[in-house]
Short mmCIF file of C-alpha atoms in Angstrom, two decimals:
data_model
loop_
_atom_site.label_atom_id
_atom_site.label_comp_id
_atom_site.label_asym_id
_atom_site.label_seq_id
_atom_site.Cartn_x
_atom_site.Cartn_y
_atom_site.Cartn_z
CA MET A 1 118.92 -77.21 -23.84
CA GLY A 2 120.79 -79.91 -25.75
CA LEU A 3 124.00 -81.19 -24.32
CA ASN A 4 125.96 -81.11 -27.61
CA LYS A 5 128.73 -83.11 -25.96
CA LYS A 6 130.21 -86.39 -27.12
CA SER A 7 128.45 -89.26 -25.40
CA VAL A 8 129.28 -92.95 -25.11
CA ASP A 9 127.24 -93.44 -28.30
CA ASP A 10 129.71 -91.28 -30.23
CA ILE A 11 132.93 -93.13 -29.38
CA ASN A 12 134.46 -96.45 -30.44
CA VAL A 13 135.88 -98.22 -27.40
CA LYS A 14 136.65 -101.72 -28.72
CA GLY A 15 140.00 -102.82 -27.32
CA LYS A 16 140.55 -99.43 -25.68
CA ARG A 17 141.12 -98.65 -22.01
CA VAL A 18 138.16 -96.54 -20.88
CA LEU A 19 138.38 -94.63 -17.60
CA VAL A 20 134.87 -93.95 -16.27
CA ARG A 21 134.31 -91.50 -13.42
CA CYS A 22 131.21 -92.79 -11.61
CA ASP A 23 129.42 -91.54 -8.54
CA PHE A 24 129.66 -94.44 -6.10
CA ASN A 25 129.38 -92.15 -3.07
CA VAL A 26 126.86 -94.51 -1.46
CA PRO A 27 125.77 -94.53 2.20
CA LEU A 28 127.45 -97.28 4.24
CA LYS A 29 126.49 -98.65 7.65
CA GLY A 30 128.98 -101.09 9.16
CA GLY A 31 130.42 -101.79 5.71
CA VAL A 32 126.98 -102.51 4.21
CA ILE A 33 125.52 -100.33 1.43
CA THR A 34 122.16 -98.96 2.64
CA ASP A 35 121.05 -97.31 -0.64
CA GLU A 36 122.37 -98.50 -3.99
CA THR A 37 120.57 -95.95 -6.19
CA ARG A 38 123.86 -94.54 -7.49
CA ILE A 39 125.26 -97.97 -8.35
CA VAL A 40 122.13 -98.85 -10.31
CA ALA A 41 122.25 -95.46 -12.09
CA ALA A 42 125.80 -96.20 -13.33
CA LEU A 43 124.98 -99.61 -14.84
CA PRO A 44 123.71 -98.60 -18.33
CA THR A 45 126.97 -96.79 -19.20
CA ILE A 46 129.18 -99.57 -17.79
CA GLN A 47 127.17 -102.29 -19.59
CA LYS A 48 127.36 -100.39 -22.88
CA LEU A 49 131.17 -100.05 -22.67
CA VAL A 50 131.65 -103.68 -21.58
CA GLY A 51 129.34 -104.90 -24.35
CA GLU A 52 131.37 -103.02 -26.97
CA GLY A 53 134.66 -104.58 -25.90
CA GLY A 54 136.11 -101.73 -23.88
CA LYS A 55 138.53 -102.36 -21.01
CA VAL A 56 136.52 -100.53 -18.38
CA ILE A 57 138.36 -98.84 -15.49
CA LEU A 58 136.00 -97.30 -12.93
CA CYS A 59 136.87 -94.63 -10.37
CA SER A 60 134.89 -92.68 -7.75
CA HIS A 61 135.15 -90.97 -4.40
CA LEU A 62 133.26 -92.10 -1.31
CA GLY A 63 132.71 -89.97 1.78
CA LYS A 64 134.72 -86.92 2.78
CA VAL A 65 137.90 -88.79 3.90
CA LYS A 66 138.88 -86.26 6.56
CA ASN A 67 141.23 -88.53 8.52
CA GLY A 68 143.19 -90.11 5.69
CA PRO A 69 142.58 -93.42 3.91
CA ASN A 70 140.65 -95.99 5.97
CA GLU A 71 138.79 -99.25 5.38
CA GLY A 72 135.50 -97.61 6.44
CA GLU A 73 135.58 -95.50 3.25
CA SER A 74 137.05 -98.11 0.93
CA LEU A 75 135.15 -98.90 -2.28
CA ALA A 76 135.44 -102.66 -1.58
CA PRO A 77 131.68 -103.05 -0.79
CA VAL A 78 130.87 -101.26 -4.06
CA ALA A 79 133.08 -103.68 -6.03
CA ALA A 80 131.27 -106.65 -4.47
CA ARG A 81 127.81 -105.22 -5.24
CA LEU A 82 128.82 -104.20 -8.77
CA SER A 83 130.07 -107.73 -9.49
CA GLU A 84 126.63 -109.07 -8.56
CA LYS A 85 124.77 -106.44 -10.59
CA LEU A 86 126.94 -106.89 -13.70
CA GLY A 87 127.04 -110.68 -13.42
CA LYS A 88 130.82 -110.63 -13.83
CA GLU A 89 133.81 -110.10 -11.58
CA VAL A 90 134.86 -106.53 -10.94
CA ASN A 91 138.57 -106.56 -10.13
CA PHE A 92 139.02 -104.21 -7.17
CA VAL A 93 142.42 -102.55 -6.76
CA ALA A 94 142.59 -101.96 -3.01
CA ASP A 95 145.78 -99.84 -3.17
CA TYR A 96 145.36 -96.60 -1.21
CA ASN A 97 147.59 -94.84 -3.74
CA VAL A 98 144.75 -95.37 -6.29
CA THR A 99 146.94 -95.21 -9.43
CA GLY A 100 150.07 -97.01 -8.20
CA GLU A 101 151.79 -100.21 -9.37
CA ALA A 102 148.84 -102.42 -8.41
CA ALA A 103 146.50 -100.37 -10.62
CA THR A 104 148.97 -100.29 -13.51
CA ALA A 105 149.40 -104.07 -13.33
CA ALA A 106 145.65 -104.70 -13.10
CA VAL A 107 144.98 -102.54 -16.15
CA ALA A 108 147.83 -104.12 -18.13
CA ALA A 109 146.30 -107.57 -17.56
CA MET A 110 142.80 -106.56 -18.77
CA GLN A 111 141.02 -108.30 -21.64
CA GLU A 112 138.21 -106.72 -23.69
CA GLY A 113 135.05 -106.46 -21.57
CA ASP A 114 136.92 -106.66 -18.25
CA VAL A 115 136.08 -104.26 -15.41
CA VAL A 116 138.51 -102.85 -12.84
CA LEU A 117 137.51 -100.56 -9.95
CA LEU A 118 140.17 -98.27 -8.48
CA GLN A 119 140.27 -97.32 -4.80
CA ASN A 120 138.50 -94.18 -3.45
CA THR A 121 139.97 -91.20 -5.36
CA ARG A 122 139.92 -89.06 -2.21
CA PHE A 123 142.47 -91.38 -0.61
CA ARG A 124 144.99 -89.40 -2.67
CA GLY A 125 144.32 -86.28 -0.60
CA ALA A 126 142.95 -82.97 -1.91
CA GLU A 127 142.48 -83.89 -5.56
CA GLU A 128 141.34 -80.37 -6.38
CA THR A 129 144.68 -78.79 -5.36
CA LYS A 130 148.16 -78.79 -6.91
CA ASN A 131 148.44 -82.51 -6.00
CA GLY A 132 145.62 -82.91 -8.48
CA GLU A 133 147.85 -82.25 -11.51
CA ALA A 134 150.03 -85.30 -10.89
CA PHE A 135 146.96 -87.37 -10.07
CA SER A 136 145.19 -86.22 -13.27
CA GLN A 137 148.20 -87.35 -15.31
CA GLU A 138 148.43 -90.72 -13.54
CA LEU A 139 144.72 -91.38 -14.15
CA ALA A 140 145.12 -90.46 -17.83
CA ASP A 141 148.17 -92.75 -18.12
CA LEU A 142 145.88 -95.71 -17.33
CA ALA A 143 143.45 -94.93 -20.14
CA ASP A 144 142.92 -94.10 -23.83
CA VAL A 145 139.42 -92.64 -23.45
CA TYR A 146 137.64 -90.87 -20.55
CA VAL A 147 133.92 -90.94 -19.74
CA CYS A 148 132.36 -88.76 -17.03
CA ASP A 149 129.16 -90.25 -15.66
CA ALA A 150 129.32 -88.71 -12.17
CA PHE A 151 126.74 -85.95 -12.25
CA GLY A 152 126.86 -85.73 -8.44
CA SER A 153 130.51 -84.62 -8.66
CA SER A 154 130.33 -82.67 -11.93
CA HIS A 155 130.20 -79.30 -10.13
CA ARG A 156 133.73 -79.87 -8.77
CA ALA A 157 136.80 -79.24 -10.94
CA HIS A 158 138.66 -82.19 -9.37
CA ALA A 159 141.41 -84.31 -10.93
CA SER A 160 139.12 -87.28 -11.61
CA VAL A 161 136.30 -85.07 -12.95
CA ALA A 162 137.88 -82.30 -15.02
CA GLY A 163 141.70 -82.39 -14.64
CA VAL A 164 142.10 -85.80 -16.28
CA THR A 165 140.35 -84.61 -19.47
CA LYS A 166 143.20 -82.22 -20.36
CA CYS A 167 145.72 -85.05 -20.09
CA ILE A 168 143.54 -87.38 -22.20
CA THR A 169 143.21 -84.66 -24.87
CA ALA A 170 146.99 -84.09 -24.83
CA LYS A 171 147.58 -87.74 -25.74
CA GLY A 172 144.99 -87.66 -28.55
CA GLY A 173 142.21 -89.39 -26.63
CA GLU A 174 138.51 -88.53 -26.41
CA ASN A 175 136.40 -87.28 -23.49
CA ALA A 176 132.70 -88.14 -23.42
CA VAL A 177 129.76 -88.15 -21.02
CA GLY A 178 127.86 -91.26 -19.95
CA TYR A 179 124.14 -91.99 -20.14
CA LEU A 180 123.45 -90.78 -16.60
CA MET A 181 125.10 -87.39 -17.24
CA GLN A 182 123.17 -87.09 -20.49
CA LYS A 183 119.86 -87.88 -18.76
CA GLU A 184 120.54 -85.45 -15.90
CA ILE A 185 121.37 -82.53 -18.17
CA ASN A 186 118.49 -83.26 -20.53
CA PHE A 187 115.90 -83.41 -17.74
CA LEU A 188 117.24 -80.53 -15.62
CA GLY A 189 118.17 -78.46 -18.67
CA ASN A 190 114.85 -78.82 -20.44
CA ALA A 191 112.87 -78.36 -17.24
CA VAL A 192 114.52 -75.02 -16.55
CA GLU A 193 115.47 -73.62 -19.96
CA ASN A 194 112.68 -74.99 -22.10
CA PRO A 195 109.81 -75.99 -19.79
CA VAL A 196 106.31 -77.01 -20.80
CA ARG A 197 104.27 -74.35 -18.99
CA PRO A 198 102.92 -73.69 -16.44
CA PHE A 199 106.29 -74.30 -14.75
CA VAL A 200 106.23 -74.59 -10.95
CA ALA A 201 109.46 -74.65 -8.92
CA ILE A 202 109.41 -75.82 -5.29
CA LEU A 203 112.28 -74.98 -2.97
CA GLY A 204 112.69 -76.19 0.58
CA GLY A 205 115.47 -77.15 2.96
CA ALA A 206 116.93 -75.36 5.93
CA LYS A 207 118.84 -72.32 4.74
CA VAL A 208 118.11 -69.42 2.40
CA ALA A 209 121.87 -68.91 2.03
CA ASP A 210 122.23 -72.29 0.24
CA LYS A 211 119.76 -71.25 -2.44
CA LEU A 212 120.29 -67.51 -2.97
CA ASN A 213 121.12 -67.70 -6.68
CA VAL A 214 118.69 -70.57 -7.27
CA ILE A 215 115.76 -68.47 -6.01
CA SER A 216 116.75 -65.53 -8.20
CA ASN A 217 117.38 -67.65 -11.31
CA LEU A 218 114.19 -69.71 -10.96
CA LEU A 219 112.06 -66.59 -10.46
CA GLU A 220 113.08 -65.54 -13.96
CA LYS A 221 112.27 -68.95 -15.46
CA CYS A 222 109.20 -70.30 -13.64
CA ASP A 223 105.56 -69.20 -13.44
CA THR A 224 105.12 -70.04 -9.74
CA LEU A 225 107.82 -70.36 -7.08
CA ILE A 226 106.87 -72.21 -3.89
CA ILE A 227 109.05 -71.78 -0.81
CA GLY A 228 108.75 -74.13 2.17
CA GLY A 229 111.09 -75.74 4.69
CA GLY A 230 113.25 -73.84 7.16
CA MET A 231 114.10 -71.18 4.57
CA ALA A 232 110.47 -69.99 4.50
CA PHE A 233 110.79 -68.44 7.97
CA THR A 234 113.32 -65.85 6.80
CA PHE A 235 110.81 -64.83 4.11
CA LEU A 236 107.99 -64.69 6.67
CA LYS A 237 110.11 -62.57 9.02
CA ALA A 238 111.00 -60.30 6.08
CA GLN A 239 107.26 -59.65 5.76
CA GLY A 240 107.17 -58.54 9.39
CA TYR A 241 105.72 -61.72 10.89
CA GLU A 242 106.64 -63.11 14.33
CA VAL A 243 108.40 -66.45 13.71
CA GLY A 244 109.27 -67.38 17.31
CA ASN A 245 112.30 -69.65 17.64
CA SER A 246 112.09 -70.85 14.03
CA LEU A 247 115.22 -71.05 11.93
CA VAL A 248 115.95 -67.58 10.52
CA ASP A 249 118.92 -66.03 8.75
CA ASP A 250 118.71 -62.37 9.79
CA SER A 251 121.51 -61.43 7.39
CA LYS A 252 119.25 -62.46 4.46
CA LEU A 253 116.10 -60.48 5.36
CA ASP A 254 116.83 -57.74 2.83
CA TYR A 255 117.52 -60.36 0.17
CA CYS A 256 114.14 -61.99 0.85
CA LYS A 257 112.42 -58.60 0.52
CA GLU A 258 114.22 -58.10 -2.80
CA MET A 259 112.98 -61.50 -4.04
CA LEU A 260 109.41 -60.73 -2.99
CA ASP A 261 109.65 -57.44 -4.93
CA LYS A 262 111.26 -59.21 -7.89
CA ALA A 263 108.41 -61.74 -8.06
CA ALA A 264 105.86 -58.92 -7.99
CA SER A 265 107.66 -56.93 -10.70
CA LEU A 266 107.96 -60.00 -12.97
CA GLY A 267 104.33 -60.93 -12.39
CA LYS A 268 105.33 -64.30 -10.89
CA LYS A 269 103.51 -66.06 -8.06
CA LEU A 270 105.67 -66.59 -4.98
CA LEU A 271 103.87 -68.87 -2.53
CA LEU A 272 104.88 -69.00 1.13
CA PRO A 273 103.36 -71.07 3.96
CA VAL A 274 100.02 -69.80 5.27
CA ASP A 275 100.16 -72.04 8.34
CA THR A 276 102.87 -73.89 10.22
CA THR A 277 103.39 -77.04 12.29
CA ILE A 278 104.95 -75.83 15.54
CA ALA A 279 106.56 -77.45 18.58
CA ALA A 280 108.32 -76.28 21.76
CA SER A 281 111.71 -77.47 20.45
CA PHE A 282 113.49 -79.44 17.76
CA PRO A 283 112.95 -83.22 18.14
CA ASN A 284 115.73 -85.03 20.00
CA PRO A 285 116.46 -87.64 18.72
CA ILE A 286 115.48 -86.33 15.29
CA ASP A 287 112.97 -89.16 14.72
CA GLY A 288 111.66 -89.24 18.31
CA PRO A 289 108.05 -88.57 19.36
CA ILE A 290 107.08 -84.88 19.39
CA GLU A 291 103.98 -82.90 20.33
CA VAL A 292 102.89 -80.46 17.64
CA SER A 293 100.11 -77.98 16.94
CA TYR A 294 99.13 -75.85 13.93
CA VAL A 295 98.94 -72.07 13.73
CA ASP A 296 98.64 -69.49 10.97
CA ALA A 297 102.04 -68.46 9.62
CA ASP A 298 101.70 -64.94 11.11
CA LYS A 299 100.77 -66.25 14.58
CA ILE A 300 103.76 -68.36 15.68
CA PRO A 301 104.15 -67.89 19.48
CA ALA A 302 107.45 -66.33 20.56
CA ASP A 303 108.48 -69.47 22.50
CA MET A 304 107.67 -72.00 19.74
CA GLU A 305 109.34 -72.98 16.47
CA GLY A 306 108.00 -73.96 13.06
CA LEU A 307 109.19 -77.40 11.91
CA ASP A 308 106.95 -78.19 8.92
CA ILE A 309 104.30 -76.60 6.72
CA GLY A 310 100.76 -76.86 8.12
CA PRO A 311 97.66 -78.57 6.61
CA LYS A 312 96.33 -75.43 4.83
CA THR A 313 99.74 -74.88 3.21
CA GLN A 314 99.90 -78.53 2.14
CA GLU A 315 96.64 -77.98 0.29
CA LEU A 316 97.78 -74.64 -1.18
CA PHE A 317 101.03 -76.12 -2.50
CA ALA A 318 99.31 -79.28 -3.81
CA ASP A 319 96.78 -77.12 -5.68
CA ALA A 320 99.57 -75.13 -7.34
CA VAL A 321 101.10 -78.40 -8.59
CA LYS A 322 97.82 -79.76 -10.00
CA SER A 323 97.70 -77.32 -12.91
CA ALA A 324 101.46 -77.47 -13.64
CA LYS A 325 103.00 -79.09 -16.71
CA THR A 326 106.59 -78.99 -15.39
CA VAL A 327 107.60 -79.19 -11.70
CA VAL A 328 111.13 -78.99 -10.30
CA TRP A 329 111.48 -79.73 -6.58
CA ASN A 330 114.58 -79.24 -4.44
CA GLY A 331 114.48 -79.45 -0.63
CA PRO A 332 112.00 -80.90 1.90
CA MET A 333 109.14 -78.94 3.46
CA GLY A 334 110.09 -79.73 7.06
CA VAL A 335 112.05 -82.09 9.29
CA PHE A 336 111.02 -85.06 7.12
CA GLU A 337 113.26 -87.48 9.06
CA ASN A 338 110.63 -87.29 11.83
CA PRO A 339 107.36 -89.16 11.07
CA THR A 340 105.23 -86.42 12.69
CA LEU A 341 107.05 -83.64 10.79
CA ALA A 342 107.13 -85.42 7.42
CA ALA A 343 103.50 -84.56 6.60
CA GLY A 344 104.36 -81.49 4.50
CA THR A 345 107.01 -83.28 2.47
CA ILE A 346 104.68 -86.27 1.97
CA ALA A 347 101.88 -83.96 0.78
CA VAL A 348 104.14 -82.34 -1.82
CA ALA A 349 105.55 -85.72 -2.94
CA LYS A 350 102.00 -87.09 -3.24
CA ALA A 351 100.89 -84.06 -5.29
CA LEU A 352 103.83 -84.62 -7.66
CA ALA A 353 103.11 -88.35 -7.87
CA GLU A 354 99.49 -87.67 -8.87
CA THR A 355 100.14 -85.02 -11.52
CA ASP A 356 100.73 -85.78 -15.20
CA ALA A 357 103.34 -83.02 -15.32
CA ILE A 358 107.05 -83.63 -15.97
CA THR A 359 108.42 -83.94 -12.41
CA VAL A 360 112.12 -83.45 -11.73
CA ILE A 361 113.48 -84.01 -8.21
CA GLY A 362 116.72 -82.10 -7.65
CA GLY A 363 118.79 -84.57 -5.65
CA GLY A 364 119.89 -84.37 -2.02
CA ASP A 365 117.24 -84.52 0.71
CA SER A 366 114.30 -84.29 -1.70
CA ALA A 367 115.58 -87.38 -3.55
CA ALA A 368 116.05 -89.18 -0.21
CA ALA A 369 112.54 -88.16 0.88
CA VAL A 370 110.90 -89.35 -2.37
CA ASN A 371 112.79 -92.66 -2.18
CA GLN A 372 112.01 -93.20 1.51
CA LEU A 373 108.35 -92.30 1.12
CA GLY A 374 107.88 -94.72 -1.78
CA PHE A 375 107.09 -92.20 -4.54
CA ALA A 376 110.27 -92.67 -6.61
CA ASP A 377 108.64 -94.64 -9.45
CA LYS A 378 106.03 -91.90 -9.93
CA MET A 379 108.59 -89.17 -10.77
CA SER A 380 109.87 -88.39 -14.27
CA HIS A 381 113.43 -87.97 -13.05
CA ILE A 382 115.24 -88.04 -9.72
CA SER A 383 118.64 -86.37 -9.86
CA THR A 384 121.61 -88.21 -8.34
CA GLY A 385 123.38 -84.92 -7.58
CA GLY A 386 122.42 -82.61 -4.72
CA GLY A 387 125.04 -79.85 -5.00
CA ALA A 388 125.41 -80.34 -8.75
CA SER A 389 121.68 -80.02 -9.44
CA LEU A 390 121.53 -76.90 -7.27
CA GLU A 391 124.38 -75.25 -9.19
CA PHE A 392 122.70 -76.28 -12.43
CA LEU A 393 119.44 -74.68 -11.26
CA GLU A 394 121.47 -71.54 -10.50
CA GLY A 395 122.47 -71.40 -14.14
CA LYS A 396 126.14 -72.20 -13.51
CA GLU A 397 128.33 -74.14 -15.92
CA LEU A 398 129.42 -77.45 -14.39
CA PRO A 399 133.17 -78.25 -14.84
CA GLY A 400 132.48 -81.96 -15.37
CA VAL A 401 130.13 -81.16 -18.25
CA ALA A 402 132.23 -78.37 -19.76
CA ALA A 403 135.32 -80.63 -19.83
CA ALA A 404 133.77 -83.18 -22.21
CA ASP A 405 134.54 -82.86 -25.93
CA ASP A 406 131.97 -81.08 -28.09
CA LYS A 407 130.32 -83.17 -30.79
#
């Protein structure tokens, strides 16, 4: 699936004001960035625009900003880190209004190749609501050209993602996608729509409800669908197994039966855990010591709960990956934050690291797991967008992609 959208390679930015929507939604602890993956991912686009003489204005959200603007969710630490990475000063506009007089003045003073970072876009309040129209216009007023490079936010039709593009078009400007967006769509798109076969999809995570349409869509596209993590227990219960106190969504039992029937009718393999790592209760704290044992998936005691796939399942899933040519993985196999319960997720990550298949990690917890476990450099592509990659795997059109100009 080609993108067929204008990219930063298709536009001339010399002397122009270029507004770039990045994804700088980085984790912060006491004002310190604990994972700068998203900053690093944004650099190629920024460097390209700076190198070509654009006046580069960056914007992004950070956090959920539930209690109004606050220094704890300011983009100031991002500006400092970006300055170091780019080797040049990034002028941070700390104004909570985002597009107010301070921003206008900072942009007016820019020379070619300068970089300005606006304050957290969510400080403006619900940018997806009616307020968003005014905000979209104000963002567009600062720029001549717009570039969306925030795949992690591209599934939201917010002012700084999609709304601004209409205002840029109205003033005769262009809307393009950045290198990161291009890479995300190419990898995810080709993996799902045009895979080298056999194509194996691995889904994990806690809830079936989060992945209803993904399961259905991937069953039509892949050769083997592997289901692990908390969501596997609803499938096991749908088959009539005792799952004890494991996480189950009883309202989705019929859906799971439908998917099992769908796999059979399409001639697809649907692999579920054959054994489970069980404990008396969920670990508290989440990374604290825990006593576990292993039982077959149909023999979970009524007073125990499954918290990871067992050793036989690790082998079964790893074997399925060995013969694959394309693997897409979204969601961990268990409570991977706990060292004892990370074994299943590690086994899958290791299997992916050792295969010569194209391996695409679909953001969110699976990306965090692969990074934490040290397998990141062995994967073909790790998506920066959790929710966005899920919606993409569902087959949905992403507003941030749709809003860019066609070539």
